[in-house]
PDB file of C-alpha atoms in Angstrom:
ATOM      1  CA  LYS A   1      -0.294   0.623  -0.312  1.00 47.00           C
ATOM      2  CA  GLY A   2       1.203   4.012  -0.649  1.00 51.00           C
ATOM      3  CA  ILE A   3       0.337   6.104  -3.722  1.00 47.00           C
ATOM      4  CA  LEU A   4       1.747   6.642  -6.781  1.00 50.00           C
ATOM      5  CA  VAL A   5       3.268   8.994  -9.156  1.00 45.00           C
ATOM      6  CA  GLN A   6       0.537   8.067 -11.459  1.00 45.00           C
ATOM      7  CA  GLU A   7      -2.396   9.074  -8.411  1.00 43.00           C
ATOM      8  CA  VAL A   8      -0.993  11.689  -8.434  1.00 40.00           C
ATOM      9  CA  TYR A   9      -4.759  13.752  -9.064  1.00 40.00           C
ATOM     10  CA  ALA A  10      -6.474  10.643  -6.857  1.00 42.00           C
ATOM     11  CA  PRO A  11      -6.466  12.580  -3.329  1.00 40.00           C
ATOM     12  CA  ILE A  12      -8.046  15.913  -5.130  1.00 42.00           C
ATOM     13  CA  ARG A  13     -11.761  13.953  -4.032  1.00 47.00           C
ATOM     14  CA  ASN A  14     -10.115  14.423  -0.430  1.00 53.00           C
ATOM     15  CA  VAL A  15      -8.581  18.124  -0.617  1.00 61.00           C
ATOM     16  CA  ASN A  16      -9.759  20.418   2.580  1.00 71.00           C
ATOM     17  CA  ARG A  17     -12.568  22.603   1.304  1.00 79.00           C
ATOM     18  CA  ALA A  18     -10.107  25.910   1.890  1.00 81.00           C
ATOM     19  CA  MET A  19      -8.796  24.870  -0.487  1.00 83.00           C
ATOM     20  CA  LYS A  20     -11.510  23.678  -3.392  1.00 84.00           C
ATOM     21  CA  ARG A  21     -12.755  27.428  -2.569  1.00 89.00           C
ATOM     22  CA  ILE A  22      -8.976  28.799  -2.638  1.00 90.00           C
ATOM     23  CA  ALA A  23      -9.228  27.248  -5.440  1.00 88.00           C
ATOM     24  CA  GLN A  24     -12.475  28.153  -6.940  1.00 91.00           C
ATOM     25  CA  LEU A  25     -11.443  32.146  -6.447  1.00 94.00           C
ATOM     26  CA  VAL A  26      -7.728  32.124  -8.345  1.00 93.00           C
ATOM     27  CA  GLU A  27     -10.244  31.042 -11.460  1.00 93.00           C
ATOM     28  CA  LYS A  28     -13.054  33.416 -10.928  1.00 96.00           C
ATOM     29  CA  ILE A  29     -10.510  37.311 -10.189  1.00 96.00           C
ATOM     30  CA  ALA A  30      -7.832  35.829 -12.082  1.00 95.00           C
ATOM     31  CA  PRO A  31      -9.184  37.311 -15.304  1.00 95.00           C
ATOM     32  CA  SER A  32      -9.608  40.210 -13.747  1.00 95.00           C
ATOM     33  CA  LYS A  33      -7.436  43.271 -13.040  1.00 94.00           C
ATOM     34  CA  ALA A  34      -8.518  43.117  -8.814  1.00 96.00           C
ATOM     35  CA  THR A  35      -6.408  43.708  -6.786  1.00 97.00           C
ATOM     36  CA  VAL A  36      -5.150  40.950  -4.976  1.00 98.00           C
ATOM     37  CA  LEU A  37      -4.195  40.325  -0.842  1.00 98.00           C
ATOM     38  CA  ILE A  38      -2.674  36.731  -0.213  1.00 97.00           C
ATOM     39  CA  GLN A  39      -2.228  36.064   4.211  1.00 96.00           C
ATOM     40  CA  GLY A  40      -1.215  32.827   5.552  1.00 95.00           C
ATOM     41  CA  GLU A  41       1.976  30.915   7.467  1.00 94.00           C
ATOM     42  CA  SER A  42       5.229  31.386   5.562  1.00 93.00           C
ATOM     43  CA  GLY A  43       5.626  28.070   4.006  1.00 92.00           C
ATOM     44  CA  THR A  44       2.152  27.980   3.187  1.00 92.00           C
ATOM     45  CA  GLY A  45       2.263  27.861  -0.219  1.00 89.00           C
ATOM     46  CA  LYS A  46       0.890  32.261  -0.842  1.00 93.00           C
ATOM     47  CA  GLU A  47       3.712  32.940  -3.915  1.00 92.00           C
ATOM     48  CA  VAL A  48       2.050  29.324  -5.317  1.00 89.00           C
ATOM     49  CA  ILE A  49      -0.994  31.331  -5.741  1.00 93.00           C
ATOM     50  CA  ALA A  50       0.069  34.334  -6.860  1.00 94.00           C
ATOM     51  CA  GLN A  51       1.443  32.577  -9.524  1.00 93.00           C
ATOM     52  CA  ALA A  52      -1.343  30.702 -10.504  1.00 92.00           C
ATOM     53  CA  ILE A  53      -3.836  33.695 -10.883  1.00 95.00           C
ATOM     54  CA  HIS A  54      -0.896  35.561 -13.245  1.00 95.00           C
ATOM     55  CA  ARG A  55      -1.638  31.865 -15.037  1.00 93.00           C
ATOM     56  CA  ARG A  56      -5.061  32.413 -15.736  1.00 93.00           C
ATOM     57  CA  SER A  57      -4.797  35.878 -16.563  1.00 95.00           C
ATOM     58  CA  ASP A  58      -4.989  37.583 -19.833  1.00 95.00           C
ATOM     59  CA  ARG A  59      -1.218  39.204 -18.544  1.00 95.00           C
ATOM     60  CA  ALA A  60       0.182  34.838 -18.792  1.00 94.00           C
ATOM     61  CA  GLN A  61       2.032  35.983 -21.437  1.00 96.00           C
ATOM     62  CA  LYS A  62       4.434  38.404 -20.214  1.00 96.00           C
ATOM     63  CA  ALA A  63       6.229  38.873 -16.709  1.00 96.00           C
ATOM     64  CA  PHE A  64       5.637  37.861 -13.147  1.00 97.00           C
ATOM     65  CA  ILE A  65       7.704  39.970 -10.849  1.00 96.00           C
ATOM     66  CA  PRO A  66       8.304  39.008  -7.269  1.00 95.00           C
ATOM     67  CA  ILE A  67       9.680  40.740  -4.463  1.00 95.00           C
ATOM     68  CA  ASN A  68      10.005  40.422  -1.045  1.00 94.00           C
ATOM     69  CA  CYS A  69       9.704  43.462   0.976  1.00 93.00           C
ATOM     70  CA  ALA A  70      11.145  42.516   4.295  1.00 90.00           C
ATOM     71  CA  ALA A  71      14.303  40.508   2.491  1.00 90.00           C
ATOM     72  CA  ILE A  72      15.626  44.734   1.041  1.00 91.00           C
ATOM     73  CA  PRO A  73      17.093  46.733   3.052  1.00 88.00           C
ATOM     74  CA  GLU A  74      14.809  50.300   3.598  1.00 83.00           C
ATOM     75  CA  ALA A  75      17.500  52.224   1.482  1.00 80.00           C
ATOM     76  CA  LEU A  76      16.979  50.436  -1.189  1.00 88.00           C
ATOM     77  CA  LEU A  77      14.082  49.141  -1.183  1.00 91.00           C
ATOM     78  CA  GLU A  78      12.715  52.610  -3.076  1.00 89.00           C
ATOM     79  CA  SER A  79      15.125  51.982  -5.416  1.00 90.00           C
ATOM     80  CA  GLU A  80      14.922  48.380  -5.899  1.00 91.00           C
ATOM     81  CA  LEU A  81      11.091  49.890  -6.791  1.00 94.00           C
ATOM     82  CA  PHE A  82      10.880  52.373  -8.233  1.00 93.00           C
ATOM     83  CA  GLY A  83      13.888  52.447  -9.648  1.00 88.00           C
ATOM     84  CA  TYR A  84      16.223  55.670 -10.602  1.00 84.00           C
ATOM     85  CA  GLU A  85      17.423  58.005 -13.727  1.00 81.00           C
ATOM     86  CA  ALA A  86      20.615  58.510 -14.310  1.00 84.00           C
ATOM     87  CA  GLY A  87      22.666  61.093 -11.188  1.00 74.00           C
ATOM     88  CA  ALA A  88      19.627  60.523  -8.646  1.00 70.00           C
ATOM     89  CA  PHE A  89      22.866  59.423  -6.737  1.00 78.00           C
ATOM     90  CA  THR A  90      25.644  59.030  -5.769  1.00 74.00           C
ATOM     91  CA  ASP A  91      26.155  55.721  -7.592  1.00 78.00           C
ATOM     92  CA  ALA A  92      23.324  56.428 -10.320  1.00 75.00           C
ATOM     93  CA  LYS A  93      25.737  56.223 -13.835  1.00 80.00           C
ATOM     94  CA  ARG A  94      23.111  55.728 -15.987  1.00 83.00           C
ATOM     95  CA  ARG A  95      19.343  55.168 -15.256  1.00 81.00           C
ATOM     96  CA  LYS A  96      18.148  52.293 -14.302  1.00 86.00           C
ATOM     97  CA  LYS A  97      14.717  50.074 -14.092  1.00 90.00           C
ATOM     98  CA  GLY A  98      12.887  49.486 -11.330  1.00 90.00           C
ATOM     99  CA  ILE A  99      10.671  46.344  -9.738  1.00 95.00           C
ATOM    100  CA  ILE A 100       6.998  47.381 -10.939  1.00 95.00           C
ATOM    101  CA  GLU A 101       9.093  49.050 -13.994  1.00 94.00           C
ATOM    102  CA  MET A 102       9.937  45.839 -15.213  1.00 95.00           C
ATOM    103  CA  ALA A 103       6.021  43.958 -14.390  1.00 96.00           C
ATOM    104  CA  ASP A 104       4.906  46.665 -16.777  1.00 96.00           C
ATOM    105  CA  GLY A 105       2.315  44.993 -17.705  1.00 96.00           C
ATOM    106  CA  GLY A 106       2.261  42.133 -16.009  1.00 97.00           C
ATOM    107  CA  THR A 107       1.525  40.887 -12.222  1.00 97.00           C
ATOM    108  CA  LEU A 108       3.886  42.647  -9.819  1.00 97.00           C
ATOM    109  CA  PHE A 109       4.854  40.647  -6.624  1.00 97.00           C
ATOM    110  CA  LEU A 110       4.450  42.226  -3.555  1.00 97.00           C
ATOM    111  CA  ASP A 111       5.730  39.113  -0.238  1.00 96.00           C
ATOM    112  CA  GLU A 112       6.018  40.114   3.319  1.00 96.00           C
ATOM    113  CA  ILE A 113       4.419  43.566   1.830  1.00 96.00           C
ATOM    114  CA  SER A 114       3.956  44.282   5.984  1.00 95.00           C
ATOM    115  CA  GLY A 115       8.017  44.865   6.294  1.00 92.00           C
ATOM    116  CA  MET A 116       7.419  47.845   4.098  1.00 94.00           C
ATOM    117  CA  ARG A 117       7.899  51.070   6.071  1.00 93.00           C
ATOM    118  CA  LEU A 118       5.589  53.408   6.224  1.00 95.00           C
ATOM    119  CA  GLU A 119       7.225  56.709   3.265  1.00 93.00           C
ATOM    120  CA  MET A 120       6.942  53.579   0.978  1.00 93.00           C
ATOM    121  CA  GLN A 121       3.246  52.949   1.852  1.00 96.00           C
ATOM    122  CA  ALA A 122       2.118  56.492   0.595  1.00 95.00           C
ATOM    123  CA  LYS A 123       4.006  56.157  -2.290  1.00 94.00           C
ATOM    124  CA  LEU A 124       2.931  52.079  -3.155  1.00 95.00           C
ATOM    125  CA  LEU A 125      -0.279  53.581  -2.466  1.00 96.00           C
ATOM    126  CA  ARG A 126      -0.122  55.936  -5.239  1.00 95.00           C
ATOM    127  CA  VAL A 127       1.178  53.672  -8.159  1.00 95.00           C
ATOM    128  CA  LEU A 128      -2.227  52.034  -6.736  1.00 95.00           C
ATOM    129  CA  GLU A 129      -4.842  54.383  -7.598  1.00 94.00           C
ATOM    130  CA  TYR A 130      -2.881  56.812 -10.258  1.00 94.00           C
ATOM    131  CA  GLU A 131      -0.933  53.845 -12.391  1.00 94.00           C
ATOM    132  CA  THR A 132       1.634  56.315 -12.725  1.00 95.00           C
ATOM    133  CA  LEU A 133       5.573  55.492 -11.711  1.00 94.00           C
ATOM    134  CA  ARG A 134       7.639  58.188 -11.080  1.00 91.00           C
ATOM    135  CA  ARG A 135      11.509  57.203 -11.078  1.00 89.00           C
ATOM    136  CA  VAL A 136      14.020  58.634  -8.235  1.00 87.00           C
ATOM    137  CA  GLY A 137      15.049  61.321  -9.182  1.00 86.00           C
ATOM    138  CA  GLY A 138      13.154  61.438 -12.334  1.00 84.00           C
ATOM    139  CA  PRO A 139      11.197  64.751 -14.115  1.00 85.00           C
ATOM    140  CA  GLN A 140       8.039  63.496 -13.406  1.00 89.00           C
ATOM    141  CA  ASP A 141       5.088  60.793 -13.690  1.00 91.00           C
ATOM    142  CA  PHE A 142       4.689  57.999 -16.765  1.00 93.00           C
ATOM    143  CA  LYS A 143       1.962  55.134 -16.875  1.00 96.00           C
ATOM    144  CA  VAL A 144       2.575  51.780 -15.685  1.00 95.00           C
ATOM    145  CA  ASP A 145      -0.427  49.001 -16.519  1.00 95.00           C
ATOM    146  CA  LEU A 146       0.198  46.158 -13.969  1.00 94.00           C
ATOM    147  CA  ARG A 147      -1.288  43.947 -11.415  1.00 97.00           C
ATOM    148  CA  VAL A 148      -0.542  43.973  -8.099  1.00 97.00           C
ATOM    149  CA  ILE A 149      -0.574  41.202  -5.641  1.00 98.00           C
ATOM    150  CA  ALA A 150       0.903  41.030  -1.785  1.00 98.00           C
ATOM    151  CA  ALA A 151       1.665  38.193   0.900  1.00 97.00           C
ATOM    152  CA  THR A 152       1.541  39.022   4.738  1.00 97.00           C
ATOM    153  CA  ASN A 153       2.343  36.852   7.182  1.00 95.00           C
ATOM    154  CA  GLN A 154       1.056  39.268   9.449  1.00 95.00           C
ATOM    155  CA  ASP A 155      -1.704  39.978  11.489  1.00 94.00           C
ATOM    156  CA  ILE A 156      -2.642  43.115   9.193  1.00 95.00           C
ATOM    157  CA  LYS A 157      -5.884  44.200  11.031  1.00 94.00           C
ATOM    158  CA  SER A 158      -3.724  44.689  13.778  1.00 95.00           C
ATOM    159  CA  LEU A 159       0.442  46.589  12.489  1.00 96.00           C
ATOM    160  CA  ILE A 160      -3.043  48.816  11.697  1.00 97.00           C
ATOM    161  CA  ALA A 161      -3.917  49.318  14.959  1.00 97.00           C
ATOM    162  CA  GLU A 162      -0.528  49.978  16.187  1.00 96.00           C
ATOM    163  CA  GLY A 163       0.113  51.934  13.505  1.00 96.00           C
ATOM    164  CA  ALA A 164       2.528  50.490  11.014  1.00 95.00           C
ATOM    165  CA  PHE A 165       0.252  50.605   7.959  1.00 97.00           C
ATOM    166  CA  ARG A 166      -1.653  52.395   6.263  1.00 97.00           C
ATOM    167  CA  GLU A 167      -5.270  52.076   6.829  1.00 97.00           C
ATOM    168  CA  ASP A 168      -5.606  52.891   3.223  1.00 97.00           C
ATOM    169  CA  LEU A 169      -3.138  51.199   1.061  1.00 97.00           C
ATOM    170  CA  PHE A 170      -5.377  47.894   3.068  1.00 97.00           C
ATOM    171  CA  TYR A 171      -8.376  48.771   1.524  1.00 96.00           C
ATOM    172  CA  ARG A 172      -7.193  49.418  -1.993  1.00 96.00           C
ATOM    173  CA  LEU A 173      -4.789  45.878  -1.596  1.00 97.00           C
ATOM    174  CA  SER A 174      -7.990  43.855  -0.331  1.00 95.00           C
ATOM    175  CA  VAL A 175      -9.844  44.014  -3.379  1.00 96.00           C
ATOM    176  CA  VAL A 176      -9.577  40.213  -3.112  1.00 97.00           C
ATOM    177  CA  VAL A 177      -8.313  37.830  -0.033  1.00 96.00           C
ATOM    178  CA  PHE A 178      -6.782  34.971   0.376  1.00 95.00           C
ATOM    179  CA  ASP A 179      -6.686  33.303   3.701  1.00 94.00           C
ATOM    180  CA  VAL A 180      -3.829  30.110   3.396  1.00 93.00           C
ATOM    181  CA  PRO A 181      -4.658  27.669   6.252  1.00 93.00           C
ATOM    182  CA  PRO A 182      -1.832  26.119   7.491  1.00 94.00           C
ATOM    183  CA  LEU A 183      -0.933  22.699   6.277  1.00 92.00           C
ATOM    184  CA  ARG A 184      -1.414  21.238  10.026  1.00 91.00           C
ATOM    185  CA  GLU A 185      -4.815  22.180   9.547  1.00 90.00           C
ATOM    186  CA  ARG A 186      -6.098  19.845   6.503  1.00 87.00           C
ATOM    187  CA  PRO A 187      -4.212  17.103   7.030  1.00 84.00           C
ATOM    188  CA  LYS A 188      -5.897  14.807   3.281  1.00 80.00           C
ATOM    189  CA  ASP A 189      -3.294  18.014   1.531  1.00 85.00           C
ATOM    190  CA  ILE A 190      -0.405  16.101   2.754  1.00 89.00           C
ATOM    191  CA  ASP A 191      -1.401  13.349   0.712  1.00 86.00           C
ATOM    192  CA  LEU A 192      -1.797  15.383  -2.843  1.00 84.00           C
ATOM    193  CA  PHE A 193       1.867  17.580  -2.071  1.00 88.00           C
ATOM    194  CA  VAL A 194       3.541  14.732  -1.483  1.00 91.00           C
ATOM    195  CA  ALA A 195       2.857  12.515  -4.972  1.00 88.00           C
ATOM    196  CA  THR A 196       3.046  16.355  -7.156  1.00 86.00           C
ATOM    197  CA  PHE A 197       6.952  16.066  -4.942  1.00 91.00           C
ATOM    198  CA  ILE A 198       7.666  12.860  -5.905  1.00 93.00           C
ATOM    199  CA  ALA A 199       7.001  13.096  -9.559  1.00 89.00           C
ATOM    200  CA  GLU A 200       8.760  17.101  -9.801  1.00 89.00           C
ATOM    201  CA  PHE A 201      11.687  15.126  -8.775  1.00 94.00           C
ATOM    202  CA  SER A 202      12.126  12.222  -9.579  1.00 94.00           C
ATOM    203  CA  GLU A 203      11.695  13.486 -12.822  1.00 92.00           C
ATOM    204  CA  SER A 204      13.982  16.552 -12.258  1.00 94.00           C
ATOM    205  CA  MET A 205      16.744  14.010 -10.880  1.00 96.00           C
ATOM    206  CA  GLY A 206      15.884  11.023 -13.607  1.00 95.00           C
ATOM    207  CA  LYS A 207      15.337   8.826 -11.157  1.00 95.00           C
ATOM    208  CA  GLY A 208      12.899   6.113 -11.048  1.00 92.00           C
ATOM    209  CA  VAL A 209      10.692   7.126  -7.957  1.00 94.00           C
ATOM    210  CA  LYS A 210       6.996   6.306  -8.153  1.00 91.00           C
ATOM    211  CA  GLY A 211       5.891   6.213  -5.244  1.00 92.00           C
ATOM    212  CA  ILE A 212       6.313   5.936  -1.176  1.00 94.00           C
ATOM    213  CA  SER A 213       5.517   2.844   1.385  1.00 95.00           C
ATOM    214  CA  GLU A 214       1.713   3.696   3.810  1.00 92.00           C
ATOM    215  CA  GLU A 215       4.781   3.671   6.518  1.00 95.00           C
ATOM    216  CA  ALA A 216       6.756   6.107   5.798  1.00 95.00           C
ATOM    217  CA  LEU A 217       3.239   8.307   4.405  1.00 93.00           C
ATOM    218  CA  ALA A 218       2.174   7.962   7.332  1.00 93.00           C
ATOM    219  CA  ILE A 219       4.544   9.762   9.341  1.00 95.00           C
ATOM    220  CA  LEU A 220       4.328  12.321   6.728  1.00 95.00           C
ATOM    221  CA  ARG A 221       0.822  12.298   7.844  1.00 92.00           C
ATOM    222  CA  ARG A 222       1.079  12.633  11.753  1.00 92.00           C
ATOM    223  CA  TYR A 223       4.461  15.438  11.193  1.00 95.00           C
ATOM    224  CA  PRO A 224       2.830  18.565  12.058  1.00 94.00           C
ATOM    225  CA  TRP A 225       4.204  20.690  10.221  1.00 95.00           C
ATOM    226  CA  PRO A 226       5.183  24.141  11.299  1.00 94.00           C
ATOM    227  CA  GLY A 227       7.307  25.413   8.568  1.00 94.00           C
ATOM    228  CA  ASN A 228       3.927  24.273   6.692  1.00 95.00           C
ATOM    229  CA  VAL A 229       4.295  23.311   2.554  1.00 92.00           C
ATOM    230  CA  ARG A 230       7.533  24.286   1.625  1.00 92.00           C
ATOM    231  CA  GLU A 231       9.054  22.369   5.006  1.00 96.00           C
ATOM    232  CA  LEU A 232       6.904  18.956   3.730  1.00 95.00           C
ATOM    233  CA  ARG A 233       9.032  20.053  -0.571  1.00 94.00           C
ATOM    234  CA  ASN A 234      12.621  20.090   1.244  1.00 96.00           C
ATOM    235  CA  VAL A 235      11.159  17.102   3.269  1.00 97.00           C
ATOM    236  CA  MET A 236      10.516  15.640  -0.343  1.00 97.00           C
ATOM    237  CA  GLU A 237      13.271  16.419  -1.827  1.00 97.00           C
ATOM    238  CA  ARG A 238      15.852  14.917   0.192  1.00 97.00           C
ATOM    239  CA  ALA A 239      13.670  11.823   0.034  1.00 97.00           C
ATOM    240  CA  VAL A 240      13.820  11.781  -3.447  1.00 97.00           C
ATOM    241  CA  ILE A 241      17.168  11.953  -3.922  1.00 97.00           C
ATOM    242  CA  LEU A 242      18.344   9.561  -0.948  1.00 97.00           C
ATOM    243  CA  CYS A 243      15.281   6.291  -2.490  1.00 96.00           C
ATOM    244  CA  ASP A 244      18.066   3.954  -4.779  1.00 94.00           C
ATOM    245  CA  GLY A 245      14.367   2.282  -5.359  1.00 93.00           C
ATOM    246  CA  GLU A 246      10.733   2.823  -6.396  1.00 93.00           C
ATOM    247  CA  GLU A 247       9.348   3.550  -3.300  1.00 95.00           C
ATOM    248  CA  ILE A 248      10.459   6.565  -0.811  1.00 96.00           C
ATOM    249  CA  GLN A 249      10.978   4.464   2.509  1.00 96.00           C
ATOM    250  CA  PRO A 250      10.316   6.025   6.338  1.00 96.00           C
ATOM    251  CA  SER A 251      14.202   5.334   6.181  1.00 96.00           C
ATOM    252  CA  HIS A 252      14.990   8.087   3.597  1.00 97.00           C
ATOM    253  CA  LEU A 253      12.951  10.811   6.230  1.00 97.00           C
ATOM    254  CA  PRO A 254      14.450  12.713   8.260  1.00 96.00           C
ATOM    255  CA  ALA A 255      14.842  11.627  12.314  1.00 95.00           C
ATOM    256  CA  GLU A 256      13.428  13.778  13.366  1.00 93.00           C
ATOM    257  CA  ILE A 257      10.337  14.029  11.317  1.00 95.00           C
ATOM    258  CA  VAL A 258      10.792  10.200  11.681  1.00 94.00           C
ATOM    259  CA  GLY A 259      10.260  10.700  15.459  1.00 89.00           C
ATOM    260  CA  ALA A 260       8.223  13.168  15.728  1.00 82.00           C
ATOM    261  CA  ARG A 261       5.221  12.495  17.449  1.00 63.00           C
ATOM    262  CA  ARG A 262       1.433  12.626  16.428  1.00 54.00           C
ATOM    263  CA  HIS A 263       0.438  15.805  16.879  1.00 48.00           C
ATOM    264  CA  ARG A 264      -3.399  14.591  15.942  1.00 47.00           C
ATOM    265  CA  PRO A 265      -6.008  11.792  14.560  1.00 42.00           C
ATOM    266  CA  LEU A 266      -5.945  12.333  10.795  1.00 41.00           C
ATOM    267  CA  PRO A 267      -7.785  10.565   9.309  1.00 40.00           C
ATOM    268  CA  GLY A 268      -8.085   8.059   6.588  1.00 35.00           C
ATOM    269  CA  LEU A 269      -7.198   9.576   2.601  1.00 33.00           C
ATOM    270  CA  GLY A 270      -9.526   6.891   1.240  1.00 31.00           C
ATOM    271  CA  LEU A 271      -6.299   6.505  -0.905  1.00 32.00           C
ATOM    272  CA  SER A 272      -5.093   2.831  -2.157  1.00 31.00           C
ATOM    273  CA  SER A 273      -1.857   1.470  -3.952  1.00 31.00           C
TER     274      SER A 273
END
């Protein structure tokens, strides 16, 4: 028993209802230009949802440009987003396009938007409201056509109450809101992800891994996955690397996951070999 790669779509009937609603909402809103806010813990797949929206939109042939707002130093974020003209500052030897301009005609994905300082939030709000952009040191605004999708692992309403996030920007971003549940709240999805990742890594590595044993699958089902889907993906990549046969076994899984105590009883997922 276990699951096979060829059965990768079989578990869809059991996928968590919240994820089914998310998939349905993606299909409905993708053709529009509405701004989107995706909320959820780190590793839950927020960028995957953003990419799905882009691929199903009329902008699919244009660029999908992601930027992690919390990973770029405050002093650099403005020039990264807006670009700059030659001579705008000491090291600006020539004009440079910013992330927003690069996304013109396509989709701009602002990951961890809650990490953006208030001054930058005000400038971003102006871009969203007027669909215009001015490079740092530039003489005038010019039009940009882009769809903005933002994501956060923070409670933005709490940040608004603390004065750390602009309420007007929140409402401008949250025309459509996705709340992505953590993996521990949707255990029925684990089997689908496992089969998907086995297929992906087995193909990319040129290996013949075709499935996972019931014992190994049971271990994955009972683990709480604090790192969510990102953590599961990393575990499956490791397992495929270590697997020399056609089926992943418990020995191919990290010791801390094999030895983890069951965090709660999980229902059977109705999968057969």
